[in-house]
Amino acid sequence: MPVKETAWALTPPVIAIALALITKEVYSSLFLGVLTGAFLNAGFDLVGTLNQVFQEGMLKVLSDKWNVGILIFLIILGMMVQLMNRAGGSAAFGQWASTHIKSRAGAQLATMLLGCLIFIDDYFNCLTVGSVMRPVTDKYNISRAKLAYLIDSTAAPVCIIAPISSWAAAVSGFVKGENGISIFIQSIPYNFYALLTLIMMLLIIFLGIDYGPMKVHEDNALKGDLFTTGITEEAAETMKKGEKIGSVIDLVLPIVMLIICCVIGMIYTGGFFEDKGFVDAFANSDASVGLVLGSSVALLITVAFYLLRQSLPFADCMDCLPEGFKQMVPAMLILSFAWALKAMTDSLGAAKYVAALVESSAGNLMNFLPAIIFLIAVFLAFASGTSWGTFGILIPIVVSCFQGVDHQLMIISISACMAGAVCGDHCSPISDTTIMSSAGAQCIHLNHVTTQIPYALTVAVVSFFTFLVAGFAKSALVSLIFGVVILCMGLMAMRRRNISE
């Protein structure tokens, strides 16, 4: 029976995701997905399966330069978060914010605004916003699931509409034969999922609308239970260590240095100091290496700063390093399994199978294609857990279909690729951004997944119909107005339902 480049190639991620949602246990679910992919790749040969799991799976992804860089970046951020907590910077910021933020809506809005300001990279966004805003949202009894949603919804959606970001650099590299950055900028007004997600967040915050599992978490948070399904030992330990009250500068300066150093690290890898312009350097940057270089320098500056201020003794600074590492172990383990699962899916030819489906439908459905591409991108990103991989598969196909035929429809379809990829990424339990949003909020991972899916699907349905309108109207403004109206109507109906209950 043929397996490669057929629908069977999608079996491993489908099994992993279904088991994770059913059993609420993500490690074994991901491993069983990897094992299924290994069996299919090896033709059900036992020795071949073991080789696939470890040599072509775990060892291969953990020896990849990009992946190792992301893991090191995670470790360094965990160390910095631990240092800021131990020095009392997070607690001090929470006290300071409490004099300026007077309500739960204000705390949520501040989290969203900070997420929008940190648009350089989604990984960086997830962990930084989480470490800064946790003390504030905890004070106002906002559930960790809601915090994770706010972080996740201002990570990828903001990065995908920010011309100066690692995502813009990645997308521009997939557009062959065109000015990648120019195409990216033209696509921003049509990225309906990202834009409508931000609008939905504002509506939810100001109108106080919650539904689905999120409502259960928020109701419990108002009673003092921030986790609903139980507090984790890591989170409890972190909160204990954050009880020391330091100074706001103990948090602000490390975060500012982290931002500055990471930006410099990224443009350095793109050749900024070798006579390339800032935008070109960002477009050619290696985000993985740049973030490691920047975060490591920021870590050294943070330790030196605390020692000079006598915020922490040297021994305490060193104790924070293994503690920060341990804090990131769950996220690193899930990421490693997710990468291995993606390697299995790639080796089975899932990308080619999906690409063939798109190309076969391109000829007769030109005006419907943006909406169709959006759905395919959602499914592919959900199954693979990667936005960037989805861009890499679909954007070149879109360019080849529309280049020289209909430039405007090409722009809309590229936007549909990006929007669908971010949507699928939001819904997928094996997405690295979703995993790191959980880590940033110190939220139980599957709690974040199950509470976010109804919100993401709400915007996905509205975005699908908006892309249908855009395929015919070819106007960003008309289509976006249509989408906003539909979204508002849906949320108001949900609010009336909550009031009646």
Coordinates of C-alpha atoms in Angstrom, one line a residue, residues 3-494:
V3 CA 2.0 5.7 2.0
K4 CA 4.3 8.5 1.0
E5 CA 2.8 11.6 -0.6
T6 CA -0.7 10.3 0.2
A7 CA -3.3 11.1 2.8
W8 CA -1.6 8.5 5.0
A9 CA 1.3 11.0 5.4
L10 CA -1.0 13.1 7.7
T11 CA -1.7 10.2 10.0
P12 CA 1.1 10.9 12.6
P13 CA 0.1 14.5 13.5
V14 CA -3.6 13.6 13.4
I15 CA -3.0 10.8 16.0
A16 CA -0.8 13.0 18.1
I17 CA -3.3 15.9 18.2
A18 CA -6.3 13.6 18.8
L19 CA -4.7 11.8 21.6
A20 CA -3.5 15.0 23.2
L21 CA -7.0 16.5 23.2
I22 CA -8.6 13.2 24.4
T23 CA -6.1 12.1 27.1
K24 CA -4.9 15.6 28.2
E25 CA -1.4 14.2 28.2
V26 CA 0.9 15.8 25.7
Y27 CA 4.2 13.9 26.0
S28 CA 3.0 10.4 25.3
S29 CA 0.6 11.7 22.6
L30 CA 3.4 13.3 20.7
F31 CA 5.7 10.3 21.1
L32 CA 3.0 8.0 19.8
G33 CA 2.6 10.3 16.8
V34 CA 6.4 10.1 16.2
L35 CA 6.2 6.3 16.6
T36 CA 3.4 6.1 14.0
G37 CA 5.3 8.1 11.5
A38 CA 8.4 5.9 12.1
F39 CA 6.4 2.7 11.5
L40 CA 5.0 4.1 8.2
N41 CA 8.4 5.3 7.1
A42 CA 10.1 2.0 8.0
G43 CA 7.4 -0.2 6.4
F44 CA 6.5 -1.6 9.9
D45 CA 10.0 -3.0 10.3
L46 CA 10.9 -3.0 14.0
V47 CA 14.7 -2.2 13.7
G48 CA 13.9 0.4 11.0
T49 CA 11.3 1.9 13.2
L50 CA 13.8 2.4 16.0
N51 CA 16.2 4.0 13.6
Q52 CA 13.5 6.3 12.4
V53 CA 12.5 7.4 15.9
F54 CA 15.9 8.2 17.1
Q55 CA 18.3 8.7 14.1
E56 CA 15.9 10.4 11.7
G57 CA 13.7 11.8 14.5
M58 CA 15.1 12.9 17.9
L59 CA 18.8 13.0 17.1
K60 CA 18.3 14.7 13.7
V61 CA 16.1 17.5 15.1
L62 CA 18.3 18.0 18.2
S63 CA 21.4 18.3 16.1
D64 CA 19.8 21.0 13.8
K65 CA 21.5 24.3 14.3
W66 CA 18.2 26.3 14.2
N67 CA 16.5 24.0 16.7
V68 CA 19.5 24.0 19.1
G69 CA 19.6 27.8 18.9
I70 CA 15.9 28.1 19.9
L71 CA 16.5 25.7 22.8
I72 CA 19.5 27.7 24.1
F73 CA 17.4 30.9 23.7
L74 CA 14.7 29.3 25.8
I75 CA 17.2 28.3 28.5
I76 CA 18.7 31.8 28.7
L77 CA 15.3 33.4 28.9
G78 CA 14.3 31.0 31.7
M79 CA 17.5 32.0 33.6
M80 CA 16.7 35.7 33.1
V81 CA 13.1 35.2 34.3
Q82 CA 14.4 33.4 37.4
L83 CA 16.9 36.2 38.1
M84 CA 14.2 38.9 37.8
N85 CA 11.9 37.0 40.1
R86 CA 14.7 36.3 42.7
A87 CA 15.8 40.0 42.6
G88 CA 12.1 41.0 43.2
G89 CA 11.8 42.9 39.9
S90 CA 8.6 41.1 38.9
A91 CA 7.0 41.7 42.3
A92 CA 8.1 45.4 42.2
F93 CA 6.6 45.9 38.8
G94 CA 3.4 44.3 40.0
Q95 CA 3.2 46.8 42.8
W96 CA 4.0 49.7 40.5
A97 CA 1.5 48.6 37.9
S98 CA -1.2 48.2 40.6
T99 CA -1.1 52.0 41.2
H100 CA -1.7 52.6 37.4
I101 CA -3.8 49.6 36.5
K102 CA -7.1 49.7 38.3
S103 CA -9.1 46.8 36.8
R104 CA -9.0 43.4 35.2
A105 CA -9.7 45.0 31.9
G106 CA -6.8 47.3 32.4
A107 CA -4.5 44.4 33.2
Q108 CA -5.5 42.5 30.1
L109 CA -5.2 45.6 27.9
A110 CA -1.7 46.3 29.3
T111 CA -0.7 42.7 28.5
M112 CA -2.0 43.1 24.9
L113 CA -0.3 46.4 24.4
L114 CA 3.0 45.1 25.7
G115 CA 2.6 42.1 23.3
C116 CA 2.1 44.5 20.4
L117 CA 5.2 46.5 21.3
I118 CA 7.4 43.4 21.3
F119 CA 7.0 42.5 17.6
I120 CA 10.6 41.5 16.8
D121 CA 10.0 37.7 17.3
D122 CA 7.2 35.5 18.5
Y123 CA 9.4 33.3 20.7
F124 CA 10.8 36.4 22.4
N125 CA 7.4 37.9 22.7
C126 CA 5.8 34.9 24.4
L127 CA 8.4 34.6 27.2
T128 CA 9.1 38.3 27.8
V129 CA 5.4 39.3 28.0
G130 CA 4.6 36.4 30.3
S131 CA 7.4 37.2 32.7
V132 CA 6.5 40.9 32.9
M133 CA 2.8 40.6 33.1
R134 CA 2.3 37.5 35.3
P135 CA 2.4 39.5 38.6
V136 CA -0.1 42.0 37.3
T137 CA -2.6 39.5 36.0
D138 CA -2.3 37.4 39.1
K139 CA -3.1 40.4 41.2
Y140 CA -6.4 40.9 39.4
N141 CA -7.3 37.2 39.4
I142 CA -6.9 36.7 35.7
S143 CA -6.6 33.0 34.9
R144 CA -3.3 31.7 33.5
A145 CA -5.3 30.3 30.5
K146 CA -6.5 33.9 29.7
L147 CA -2.9 35.2 30.1
A148 CA -1.6 32.5 27.8
Y149 CA -4.3 33.5 25.2
L150 CA -3.4 37.2 25.4
I151 CA 0.3 36.3 25.0
D152 CA -0.3 33.9 22.1
S153 CA -2.7 36.3 20.3
T154 CA -0.2 39.1 20.3
A155 CA 2.8 36.9 19.3
A156 CA 2.3 35.5 15.9
P157 CA -0.6 37.8 14.8
V158 CA 1.6 40.9 15.6
C159 CA 4.8 39.5 14.1
I160 CA 3.0 38.5 10.9
I161 CA 1.9 42.1 10.3
A162 CA 5.1 43.8 11.4
P163 CA 7.5 44.6 8.5
I164 CA 10.5 44.5 10.9
S165 CA 10.3 41.0 12.4
S166 CA 11.8 37.6 12.0
W167 CA 8.5 36.5 10.4
A168 CA 8.7 39.2 7.7
A169 CA 12.3 38.0 7.0
A170 CA 11.1 34.4 6.6
V171 CA 8.1 35.2 4.4
S172 CA 10.1 37.5 2.1
G173 CA 12.5 34.6 1.5
F174 CA 9.8 32.4 0.1
V175 CA 8.7 34.9 -2.6
K176 CA 10.9 34.1 -5.5
G177 CA 11.1 36.5 -8.5
E178 CA 9.6 39.4 -6.5
N179 CA 10.7 42.0 -3.9
G180 CA 9.9 39.9 -0.8
I181 CA 9.6 42.8 1.7
S182 CA 7.5 44.8 -0.7
I183 CA 5.1 41.9 -1.2
F184 CA 5.0 41.4 2.6
I185 CA 4.0 45.0 3.2
Q186 CA 1.3 44.9 0.5
S187 CA -0.1 41.8 2.1
I188 CA -0.6 43.3 5.6
P189 CA -4.1 44.9 5.0
Y190 CA -5.4 41.5 3.7
N191 CA -4.1 39.5 6.7
F192 CA -7.6 39.2 8.1
Y193 CA -7.0 36.5 10.7
A194 CA -4.2 38.6 12.4
L195 CA -6.2 41.9 12.2
L196 CA -9.5 40.3 13.4
T197 CA -7.7 38.5 16.3
L198 CA -6.5 41.9 17.6
I199 CA -9.9 43.4 17.2
M200 CA -11.5 40.4 18.9
M201 CA -9.1 40.8 21.9
L202 CA -10.2 44.4 22.3
L203 CA -13.9 43.5 22.2
I204 CA -13.4 40.6 24.7
I205 CA -11.4 42.9 27.1
F206 CA -13.8 45.9 27.0
L207 CA -17.1 44.0 26.8
G208 CA -16.1 41.3 29.3
I209 CA -17.0 38.4 27.0
D210 CA -15.8 34.9 27.8
Y211 CA -17.2 31.6 26.5
G212 CA -16.3 27.9 26.2
P213 CA -13.7 26.5 28.6
M214 CA -12.2 29.9 29.0
K215 CA -15.3 31.1 30.9
V216 CA -14.8 28.2 33.4
H217 CA -11.2 29.3 33.9
E218 CA -12.1 32.9 34.4
D219 CA -14.9 32.2 36.8
N220 CA -12.6 30.0 38.9
A221 CA -9.9 32.7 38.7
L222 CA -12.3 35.2 40.3
K223 CA -12.5 32.8 43.2
G224 CA -8.7 32.7 43.5
D225 CA -8.0 29.5 41.5
L226 CA -5.8 30.8 38.6
F227 CA -5.2 27.3 37.1
T228 CA -8.6 25.5 37.4
T229 CA -7.0 22.0 37.0
G230 CA -4.4 22.5 39.7
I231 CA -1.3 24.6 40.3
T232 CA 2.0 23.2 39.1
E233 CA 4.9 22.8 41.4
E234 CA 7.1 25.0 39.1
A235 CA 4.6 27.8 39.1
A236 CA 4.2 27.6 42.9
E237 CA 7.9 27.7 43.4
T238 CA 8.3 30.7 41.0
M239 CA 5.6 32.6 42.9
K240 CA 7.3 31.9 46.2
K241 CA 10.6 33.2 44.9
G242 CA 8.9 36.2 43.4
E243 CA 7.7 37.4 46.9
K244 CA 10.8 39.5 47.5
I245 CA 10.1 43.1 46.6
G246 CA 13.0 44.7 44.7
S247 CA 12.8 47.7 42.4
V248 CA 11.1 48.3 39.1
I249 CA 14.5 48.9 37.4
D250 CA 15.4 45.3 38.3
L251 CA 12.8 44.2 35.7
V252 CA 12.8 47.1 33.3
L253 CA 16.5 47.3 32.6
P254 CA 17.0 43.5 31.8
I255 CA 13.9 43.5 29.5
V256 CA 15.2 46.7 27.7
M257 CA 18.7 45.2 27.3
L258 CA 17.2 41.9 26.1
I259 CA 15.2 43.8 23.4
I260 CA 18.2 45.9 22.3
C261 CA 20.7 43.0 22.3
C262 CA 18.4 40.7 20.4
V263 CA 17.7 43.3 17.7
I264 CA 21.5 43.9 17.4
G265 CA 22.1 40.1 17.3
M266 CA 19.6 39.6 14.6
I267 CA 20.8 42.4 12.3
Y268 CA 24.4 41.3 13.0
T269 CA 23.6 37.9 11.5
G270 CA 22.0 39.6 8.6
G271 CA 25.1 41.6 7.7
F272 CA 24.2 45.0 9.1
F273 CA 27.8 45.6 10.2
E274 CA 29.0 44.6 6.7
D275 CA 27.4 47.6 4.9
K276 CA 23.8 46.1 4.5
G277 CA 20.8 48.3 5.3
F278 CA 18.7 47.7 8.4
V279 CA 15.7 46.3 6.5
D280 CA 17.9 44.1 4.3
A281 CA 19.8 42.9 7.4
F282 CA 16.6 41.9 9.0
A283 CA 15.4 40.2 5.9
N284 CA 18.6 38.1 5.8
S285 CA 18.9 37.5 9.5
D286 CA 19.3 34.2 11.2
A287 CA 16.8 34.6 14.0
S288 CA 18.0 31.5 15.9
V289 CA 21.6 32.6 16.1
G290 CA 20.7 36.3 16.6
L291 CA 18.5 35.6 19.5
V292 CA 21.1 33.4 21.2
L293 CA 23.8 36.0 20.8
G294 CA 21.5 38.8 22.0
S295 CA 20.0 37.0 24.9
S296 CA 23.4 35.7 26.1
V297 CA 24.8 39.2 26.2
A298 CA 21.7 40.5 28.0
L299 CA 22.1 37.7 30.6
L300 CA 25.7 38.8 31.3
I301 CA 24.6 42.4 31.6
T302 CA 21.7 41.4 33.9
V303 CA 24.0 39.4 36.3
A304 CA 26.5 42.3 36.3
F305 CA 23.8 44.8 37.0
Y306 CA 22.3 42.9 39.9
L307 CA 25.8 42.4 41.4
L308 CA 26.6 46.1 41.1
R309 CA 23.3 47.1 42.6
Q310 CA 23.6 44.4 45.3
S311 CA 20.1 43.2 44.4
L312 CA 21.4 39.6 44.5
P313 CA 24.6 38.1 45.8
F314 CA 26.8 36.1 43.3
A315 CA 25.8 32.8 44.8
D316 CA 22.1 33.5 44.3
C317 CA 22.7 34.6 40.7
M318 CA 24.4 31.3 40.0
D319 CA 21.6 29.4 41.7
C320 CA 19.1 31.0 39.3
L321 CA 20.8 29.5 36.3
P322 CA 19.9 25.8 36.9
E323 CA 16.5 26.9 38.3
G324 CA 15.8 28.8 35.0
F325 CA 16.9 25.7 33.0
K326 CA 14.5 23.5 35.0
Q327 CA 11.7 25.9 34.4
M328 CA 12.0 25.5 30.7
V329 CA 12.4 21.7 30.6
P330 CA 8.6 21.0 29.9
A331 CA 8.6 23.4 27.0
M332 CA 11.8 22.1 25.6
L333 CA 10.6 18.5 25.9
I334 CA 7.4 19.3 24.0
L335 CA 9.2 21.2 21.4
S336 CA 11.7 18.4 20.8
F337 CA 8.8 15.9 20.3
A338 CA 7.0 18.3 18.1
W339 CA 10.1 18.8 15.9
A340 CA 10.5 15.0 15.7
L341 CA 6.9 14.6 14.7
K342 CA 7.3 17.3 11.9
A343 CA 10.4 15.4 10.7
M344 CA 8.4 12.2 10.4
T345 CA 5.6 14.0 8.6
D346 CA 8.0 15.7 6.2
S347 CA 9.7 12.4 5.3
L348 CA 6.3 10.9 4.5
G349 CA 5.8 13.6 1.9
A350 CA 2.8 15.4 3.5
A351 CA 4.0 18.7 2.0
K352 CA 4.0 17.4 -1.6
Y353 CA 0.6 15.8 -1.1
V354 CA -0.9 19.1 0.1
A355 CA 0.9 21.1 -2.6
A356 CA -0.6 18.8 -5.3
L357 CA -4.1 19.4 -3.9
V358 CA -3.6 23.2 -4.1
E359 CA -2.2 23.2 -7.6
S360 CA -5.0 20.9 -8.9
S361 CA -7.6 23.4 -7.7
A362 CA -5.9 26.6 -8.9
G363 CA -7.2 26.7 -12.4
N364 CA -11.0 26.8 -12.1
L365 CA -11.4 28.5 -8.7
M366 CA -9.3 31.7 -9.0
N367 CA -11.7 34.0 -7.1
F368 CA -12.4 31.4 -4.5
L369 CA -8.8 30.4 -4.1
P370 CA -7.9 32.9 -1.2
A371 CA -10.5 31.3 1.0
I372 CA -9.5 27.8 -0.1
I373 CA -5.8 28.5 0.5
F374 CA -6.7 29.9 4.0
L375 CA -8.4 26.6 4.9
I376 CA -5.6 24.5 3.5
A377 CA -3.0 26.6 5.4
V378 CA -5.1 26.2 8.6
F379 CA -5.1 22.4 8.3
L380 CA -1.5 22.1 7.3
A381 CA -0.3 24.4 10.2
F382 CA -2.5 22.6 12.6
A383 CA -1.2 19.2 11.6
S384 CA 2.4 20.1 11.4
G385 CA 2.5 22.6 14.2
T386 CA 4.6 25.1 12.2
S387 CA 3.6 28.4 10.5
W388 CA 6.9 28.8 8.7
G389 CA 6.8 25.3 7.2
T390 CA 3.3 26.2 5.9
F391 CA 4.6 29.4 4.3
G392 CA 7.4 27.5 2.7
I393 CA 5.0 25.0 1.1
L394 CA 2.2 27.2 0.0
I395 CA 3.6 30.7 -0.9
P396 CA 5.8 29.4 -3.8
I397 CA 2.8 27.6 -5.2
V398 CA 0.6 30.8 -4.9
V399 CA 3.4 32.8 -6.6
S400 CA 3.7 30.3 -9.5
C401 CA -0.1 30.3 -10.0
F402 CA -0.7 34.1 -10.0
Q403 CA 2.6 35.7 -11.0
G404 CA 2.1 37.6 -14.2
V405 CA -1.6 36.7 -14.2
D406 CA -3.3 38.6 -11.4
H407 CA -1.0 40.5 -9.0
Q408 CA -3.7 41.7 -6.6
L409 CA -5.1 38.1 -6.2
M410 CA -1.5 36.9 -5.6
I411 CA -1.2 39.4 -2.8
I412 CA -4.5 38.3 -1.3
S413 CA -3.6 34.7 -1.6
I414 CA -0.2 35.2 0.0
S415 CA -2.1 36.9 2.9
A416 CA -4.4 33.9 3.1
C417 CA -1.4 31.6 3.4
M418 CA 0.0 33.6 6.3
A419 CA -3.4 34.1 8.0
G420 CA -4.2 30.4 7.7
A421 CA -0.8 29.4 9.0
V422 CA -1.1 31.6 12.1
C423 CA -4.6 30.3 12.7
G424 CA -3.6 26.6 12.5
D425 CA -0.6 27.4 14.6
H426 CA -2.9 28.9 17.3
C427 CA -5.1 25.8 17.4
S428 CA -2.4 23.2 17.3
P429 CA -1.2 21.6 20.6
I430 CA 2.2 20.8 18.9
S431 CA 2.9 24.4 17.8
D432 CA 6.1 25.8 19.2
T433 CA 4.5 29.3 19.7
T434 CA 1.6 27.7 21.5
I435 CA 4.0 25.7 23.7
M436 CA 6.0 28.8 24.5
S437 CA 2.9 30.9 25.3
S438 CA 2.0 28.3 27.9
A439 CA 5.6 28.5 29.2
G440 CA 5.5 32.3 29.3
A441 CA 2.2 32.3 31.2
Q442 CA 3.3 29.3 33.3
C443 CA 0.0 27.7 32.3
I444 CA -0.7 24.0 32.0
H445 CA -0.2 23.5 28.2
L446 CA -3.4 21.7 27.3
N447 CA -5.4 24.1 29.4
H448 CA -4.1 26.8 27.1
V449 CA -4.9 24.8 24.0
T450 CA -8.5 23.9 24.9
T451 CA -9.4 27.4 26.1
Q452 CA -7.9 29.1 23.0
I453 CA -9.4 26.9 20.3
P454 CA -13.0 28.3 20.5
Y455 CA -11.6 31.9 20.3
A456 CA -9.3 31.0 17.4
L457 CA -12.1 29.1 15.5
T458 CA -14.4 32.1 16.0
V459 CA -11.9 34.4 14.2
A460 CA -11.1 31.6 11.6
V461 CA -14.8 31.3 10.5
V462 CA -15.1 35.0 10.1
S463 CA -11.7 35.2 8.3
F464 CA -12.9 32.5 5.8
F465 CA -15.9 34.5 4.8
T466 CA -13.8 37.6 4.7
F467 CA -11.4 36.0 2.3
L468 CA -14.3 34.9 0.2
V469 CA -15.4 38.5 -0.1
A470 CA -11.8 39.6 -0.8
G471 CA -11.4 37.2 -3.6
F472 CA -14.2 39.0 -5.5
A473 CA -14.1 42.5 -4.2
K474 CA -10.2 42.7 -4.1
S475 CA -10.5 45.5 -1.6
A476 CA -8.9 45.3 1.8
L477 CA -11.1 48.0 3.4
V478 CA -14.4 46.6 2.1
S479 CA -13.5 43.0 3.2
L480 CA -12.2 44.1 6.6
I481 CA -15.3 46.1 7.3
F482 CA -17.4 43.0 6.4
G483 CA -15.3 40.9 8.7
V484 CA -15.5 43.3 11.7
V485 CA -19.3 43.5 11.4
I486 CA -19.7 39.7 11.3
L487 CA -17.3 39.4 14.3
C488 CA -19.1 42.0 16.3
M489 CA -22.4 40.4 15.6
G490 CA -21.1 36.9 16.7
L491 CA -19.5 38.2 19.9
M492 CA -22.6 40.3 20.9
A493 CA -24.8 37.1 20.4
M494 CA -22.3 35.3 22.7

